[in-house]
Short mmCIF file of C-alpha atoms in Angstrom, two decimals:
data_model
loop_
_atom_site.label_atom_id
_atom_site.label_comp_id
_atom_site.label_asym_id
_atom_site.label_seq_id
_atom_site.Cartn_x
_atom_site.Cartn_y
_atom_site.Cartn_z
CA UNK A 1 1.65 1.12 13.33
CA UNK A 2 1.72 0.26 9.67
CA UNK A 3 4.96 0.52 7.57
CA UNK A 4 5.16 3.53 5.20
CA UNK A 5 6.26 3.03 1.63
CA UNK A 6 9.02 5.76 1.33
CA UNK A 7 10.98 5.26 -1.83
CA UNK A 8 11.88 3.06 -4.82
CA UNK A 9 15.55 2.63 -5.37
CA UNK A 10 16.69 2.00 -8.98
CA UNK A 11 20.13 1.06 -10.08
CA UNK A 12 21.54 3.25 -12.85
CA UNK A 13 24.22 2.73 -15.42
CA UNK A 14 24.98 6.42 -15.93
CA UNK A 15 24.39 8.69 -13.03
CA UNK A 16 24.52 12.07 -14.84
CA UNK A 17 22.28 10.98 -17.70
CA UNK A 18 19.90 9.55 -15.14
CA UNK A 19 19.82 12.74 -13.07
CA UNK A 20 19.15 14.71 -16.28
CA UNK A 21 16.37 12.41 -17.32
CA UNK A 22 14.48 12.42 -13.90
CA UNK A 23 15.12 16.09 -13.10
CA UNK A 24 15.19 17.91 -16.50
CA UNK A 25 12.69 15.73 -18.34
CA UNK A 26 10.42 14.45 -15.61
CA UNK A 27 10.78 17.51 -13.35
CA UNK A 28 11.77 15.76 -10.14
CA UNK A 29 13.74 17.62 -7.54
CA UNK A 30 17.35 16.71 -6.63
CA UNK A 31 17.16 16.43 -2.76
CA UNK A 32 20.70 15.45 -2.13
CA UNK A 33 23.74 13.34 -3.04
CA UNK A 34 25.54 10.81 -0.80
CA UNK A 35 28.56 8.62 -1.08
CA UNK A 36 28.36 5.21 0.64
CA UNK A 37 31.88 4.01 1.11
CA UNK A 38 30.93 0.56 2.51
CA UNK A 39 29.21 -0.25 -0.80
CA UNK A 40 31.33 1.97 -3.03
CA UNK A 41 28.16 3.50 -4.19
CA UNK A 42 26.75 6.86 -4.98
CA UNK A 43 23.09 7.71 -4.22
CA UNK A 44 20.98 10.58 -5.38
CA UNK A 45 17.59 11.15 -3.78
CA UNK A 46 14.81 12.63 -5.93
CA UNK A 47 11.26 13.72 -5.18
CA UNK A 48 8.33 14.48 -7.48
CA UNK A 49 5.77 17.22 -7.15
CA UNK A 50 3.46 16.54 -4.19
CA UNK A 51 4.65 12.90 -3.90
CA UNK A 52 5.69 11.60 -0.53
CA UNK A 53 7.50 8.67 -2.14
CA UNK A 54 10.87 9.39 -3.79
CA UNK A 55 13.14 7.74 -6.28
CA UNK A 56 16.65 6.87 -5.31
CA UNK A 57 19.27 6.59 -7.89
CA UNK A 58 22.00 4.07 -6.96
CA UNK A 59 25.26 3.73 -8.90
CA UNK A 60 28.17 1.50 -7.86
CA UNK A 61 31.85 1.87 -8.63
CA UNK A 62 33.44 -0.70 -10.94
CA UNK A 63 35.07 -2.51 -7.99
CA UNK A 64 32.00 -2.50 -5.87
CA UNK A 65 30.53 -5.92 -4.99
CA UNK A 66 27.25 -4.56 -6.31
CA UNK A 67 28.52 -3.55 -9.75
CA UNK A 68 27.12 -6.59 -11.56
CA UNK A 69 26.06 -7.02 -15.15
CA UNK A 70 23.24 -4.66 -15.55
CA UNK A 71 19.97 -6.29 -16.56
CA UNK A 72 16.80 -4.29 -16.07
CA UNK A 73 14.88 -7.57 -15.44
CA UNK A 74 11.22 -8.23 -14.97
CA UNK A 75 11.11 -7.39 -11.16
CA UNK A 76 10.55 -3.68 -12.02
CA UNK A 77 7.82 -3.55 -14.61
CA UNK A 78 7.72 0.28 -14.98
CA UNK A 79 7.59 3.66 -13.14
CA UNK A 80 4.57 5.65 -13.97
CA UNK A 81 4.27 9.48 -14.16
CA UNK A 82 1.12 11.47 -14.92
CA UNK A 83 1.50 14.51 -17.18
CA UNK A 84 -0.93 17.16 -17.94
CA UNK A 85 0.59 18.33 -21.13
CA UNK A 86 1.04 14.94 -22.80
CA UNK A 87 1.70 16.12 -26.38
CA UNK A 88 4.33 18.60 -25.26
CA UNK A 89 6.04 15.98 -23.02
CA UNK A 90 6.15 13.47 -25.97
CA UNK A 91 7.69 16.20 -28.10
CA UNK A 92 10.31 16.81 -25.54
CA UNK A 93 11.01 13.09 -25.28
CA UNK A 94 11.46 12.90 -29.01
CA UNK A 95 13.80 16.00 -29.08
CA UNK A 96 15.86 14.55 -26.24
CA UNK A 97 16.20 11.26 -28.15
CA UNK A 98 14.58 9.04 -25.54
CA UNK A 99 13.33 5.69 -26.95
CA UNK A 100 9.56 5.69 -27.31
CA UNK A 101 8.24 2.13 -27.85
CA UNK A 102 4.50 2.43 -27.41
CA UNK A 103 1.95 5.28 -27.74
CA UNK A 104 -1.83 4.80 -27.15
CA UNK A 105 -4.56 7.24 -27.85
CA UNK A 106 -8.03 5.85 -27.08
CA UNK A 107 -9.66 9.25 -27.66
CA UNK A 108 -10.45 9.43 -23.99
CA UNK A 109 -7.00 8.90 -22.67
CA UNK A 110 -3.44 8.97 -23.86
CA UNK A 111 -0.39 7.16 -22.59
CA UNK A 112 3.06 6.08 -23.73
CA UNK A 113 6.00 4.02 -22.62
CA UNK A 114 9.54 5.34 -23.13
CA UNK A 115 12.90 4.12 -21.83
CA UNK A 116 14.95 6.00 -19.26
CA UNK A 117 18.75 6.16 -20.02
CA UNK A 118 19.19 2.75 -18.23
CA UNK A 119 16.43 0.95 -20.25
CA UNK A 120 13.85 1.15 -17.45
CA UNK A 121 10.28 1.46 -18.72
CA UNK A 122 8.65 4.79 -17.91
CA UNK A 123 4.90 5.15 -18.44
CA UNK A 124 3.68 8.64 -19.24
CA UNK A 125 -0.09 9.10 -18.96
CA UNK A 126 -2.48 11.99 -19.39
CA UNK A 127 -3.98 12.92 -16.05
CA UNK A 128 -7.52 13.95 -15.40
CA UNK B 1 3.21 21.71 -15.33
CA UNK B 2 5.61 19.06 -13.96
CA UNK B 3 4.92 15.34 -14.24
CA UNK B 4 3.83 13.63 -11.02
CA UNK B 5 5.37 10.31 -10.01
CA UNK B 6 2.27 8.19 -9.32
CA UNK B 7 3.30 4.49 -8.91
CA UNK B 8 5.91 1.82 -9.32
CA UNK B 9 4.81 -1.24 -11.20
CA UNK B 10 6.52 -4.45 -10.23
CA UNK B 11 6.06 -7.78 -11.98
CA UNK B 12 5.15 -10.73 -9.66
CA UNK B 13 5.48 -14.44 -10.08
CA UNK B 14 2.75 -15.40 -7.60
CA UNK B 15 -0.07 -12.86 -7.24
CA UNK B 16 -1.72 -14.32 -4.04
CA UNK B 17 1.57 -14.56 -2.17
CA UNK B 18 2.44 -11.05 -3.25
CA UNK B 19 -0.80 -9.63 -2.18
CA UNK B 20 -0.34 -11.26 1.22
CA UNK B 21 3.15 -9.93 1.59
CA UNK B 22 2.34 -6.29 0.68
CA UNK B 23 -0.96 -6.14 2.45
CA UNK B 24 -0.72 -8.44 5.51
CA UNK B 25 2.99 -7.99 6.21
CA UNK B 26 3.65 -4.46 4.90
CA UNK B 27 0.22 -3.10 5.72
CA UNK B 28 -0.60 -1.67 2.33
CA UNK B 29 -4.21 -1.26 1.26
CA UNK B 30 -5.66 -3.18 -1.70
CA UNK B 31 -7.30 -0.52 -3.82
CA UNK B 32 -8.56 -2.70 -6.64
CA UNK B 33 -8.01 -5.55 -9.11
CA UNK B 34 -8.21 -5.26 -12.86
CA UNK B 35 -7.87 -7.63 -15.77
CA UNK B 36 -6.19 -6.37 -18.87
CA UNK B 37 -7.28 -8.70 -21.79
CA UNK B 38 -4.94 -6.99 -24.36
CA UNK B 39 -1.90 -7.97 -22.27
CA UNK B 40 -3.38 -11.12 -20.69
CA UNK B 41 -2.45 -9.59 -17.41
CA UNK B 42 -3.86 -9.11 -13.93
CA UNK B 43 -3.21 -5.91 -12.09
CA UNK B 44 -3.65 -5.17 -8.39
CA UNK B 45 -3.17 -1.64 -7.14
CA UNK B 46 -1.86 -0.98 -3.55
CA UNK B 47 -1.40 2.06 -1.46
CA UNK B 48 0.65 2.59 1.64
CA UNK B 49 -0.33 4.75 4.66
CA UNK B 50 -0.16 8.50 3.73
CA UNK B 51 1.78 7.78 0.53
CA UNK B 52 0.55 9.38 -2.69
CA UNK B 53 2.58 6.93 -4.73
CA UNK B 54 1.28 3.35 -5.03
CA UNK B 55 2.68 -0.11 -5.92
CA UNK B 56 1.06 -1.90 -8.82
CA UNK B 57 1.38 -5.73 -8.90
CA UNK B 58 1.45 -7.01 -12.45
CA UNK B 59 1.09 -10.73 -13.34
CA UNK B 60 0.86 -12.04 -16.86
CA UNK B 61 -0.79 -15.33 -18.04
CA UNK B 62 1.45 -18.08 -19.38
CA UNK B 63 0.43 -17.27 -22.92
CA UNK B 64 0.89 -13.52 -22.59
CA UNK B 65 3.64 -11.98 -24.64
CA UNK B 66 4.89 -10.39 -21.39
CA UNK B 67 5.21 -13.67 -19.49
CA UNK B 68 9.07 -13.94 -19.93
CA UNK B 69 11.58 -15.70 -17.84
CA UNK B 70 11.43 -13.86 -14.48
CA UNK B 71 14.70 -12.17 -13.52
CA UNK B 72 14.47 -9.56 -10.82
CA UNK B 73 17.44 -7.78 -12.45
CA UNK B 74 19.40 -4.66 -11.33
CA UNK B 75 16.96 -2.05 -12.74
CA UNK B 76 14.98 -2.28 -9.53
CA UNK B 77 17.44 -1.98 -6.71
CA UNK B 78 14.98 -2.16 -3.68
CA UNK B 79 11.67 -0.85 -2.31
CA UNK B 80 11.96 0.92 0.87
CA UNK B 81 9.46 1.01 3.82
CA UNK B 82 9.96 2.77 7.16
CA UNK B 83 8.62 0.99 10.24
CA UNK B 84 8.23 2.33 13.74
CA UNK B 85 8.32 -1.06 15.45
CA UNK B 86 11.34 -2.47 13.79
CA UNK B 87 11.89 -5.45 16.08
CA UNK B 88 8.28 -6.57 15.94
CA UNK B 89 8.42 -6.29 12.23
CA UNK B 90 11.53 -8.41 11.96
CA UNK B 91 9.93 -11.02 14.25
CA UNK B 92 6.91 -11.14 11.94
CA UNK B 93 9.14 -11.45 8.93
CA UNK B 94 10.96 -14.42 10.50
CA UNK B 95 7.67 -16.06 11.59
CA UNK B 96 6.26 -15.69 8.07
CA UNK B 97 9.44 -17.31 6.64
CA UNK B 98 10.52 -14.35 4.53
CA UNK B 99 14.27 -14.51 3.55
CA UNK B 100 16.26 -11.91 5.62
CA UNK B 101 19.69 -11.29 4.23
CA UNK B 102 21.08 -8.28 5.97
CA UNK B 103 20.36 -6.70 9.32
CA UNK B 104 22.16 -3.56 10.52
CA UNK B 105 22.05 -1.94 13.92
CA UNK B 106 24.32 1.06 14.31
CA UNK B 107 22.93 1.95 17.76
CA UNK B 108 21.32 5.03 16.31
CA UNK B 109 19.37 3.38 13.57
CA UNK B 110 18.26 -0.08 12.44
CA UNK B 111 17.60 -1.39 8.97
CA UNK B 112 17.28 -4.71 7.24
CA UNK B 113 16.87 -6.14 3.78
CA UNK B 114 14.42 -8.96 3.16
CA UNK B 115 13.03 -10.55 -0.02
CA UNK B 116 9.44 -10.31 -1.16
CA UNK B 117 7.85 -13.51 -2.64
CA UNK B 118 9.29 -12.66 -6.04
CA UNK B 119 12.86 -12.16 -4.81
CA UNK B 120 12.59 -8.28 -4.88
CA UNK B 121 14.66 -6.62 -2.15
CA UNK B 122 12.66 -4.81 0.50
CA UNK B 123 14.42 -2.42 2.84
CA UNK B 124 12.82 -2.08 6.26
CA UNK B 125 14.21 0.83 8.25
CA UNK B 126 13.41 2.30 11.71
CA UNK B 127 11.81 5.74 11.24
CA UNK B 128 12.49 8.76 13.39
#
């Protein structure tokens, strides 16, 4: 029996700004909050439309052993989301003040990279 | 129309060791290799059993602008896989020499954290 990829856990600096970004802006569904006392951490589980793989937001208290200097690093390159209404989504990103650092329009396809509230790169691409 | 989460891109130090880890050990399917000349990068797209969200392995040439010092960082906390045959999977991980740094058995559930060839944390958990 093969393993199943079930979620990607990202570490966040600001839980409420992160929840807002992933649910309000990226339309993910908040499936539940947990408190893990042993790690002094808070966990929020999110799911996207149709996707069987979720995103888990992890935040650690100041006195948690896992609350280290926050460096996004190269391990995580980016998280990708397809959007049908690309121009409207980019307009929303601008209005929300999210940092947009690359926009590409080849005529056939459009995509862009923005930053989530933690500095994680988010790719938005026009589907279909 | 809501965005769809479609994949997580990770950056890898060693493409062939990473492909081996994610396909041979974690059972993902290699869905295709691409070369992106503009970034001087190689991309391999992987999918897991039943999952609609993939993992994209990204590797950049030495002279690519994206070939920076490789730090896993805190942005990516971990990637999680559920396994039905937990003990057999851990045995395979040991035999393959993958670093195991935490194993938990509560009696009701079992999970462990190991490192992929790039130092990225991989959670293995017993499903069901």
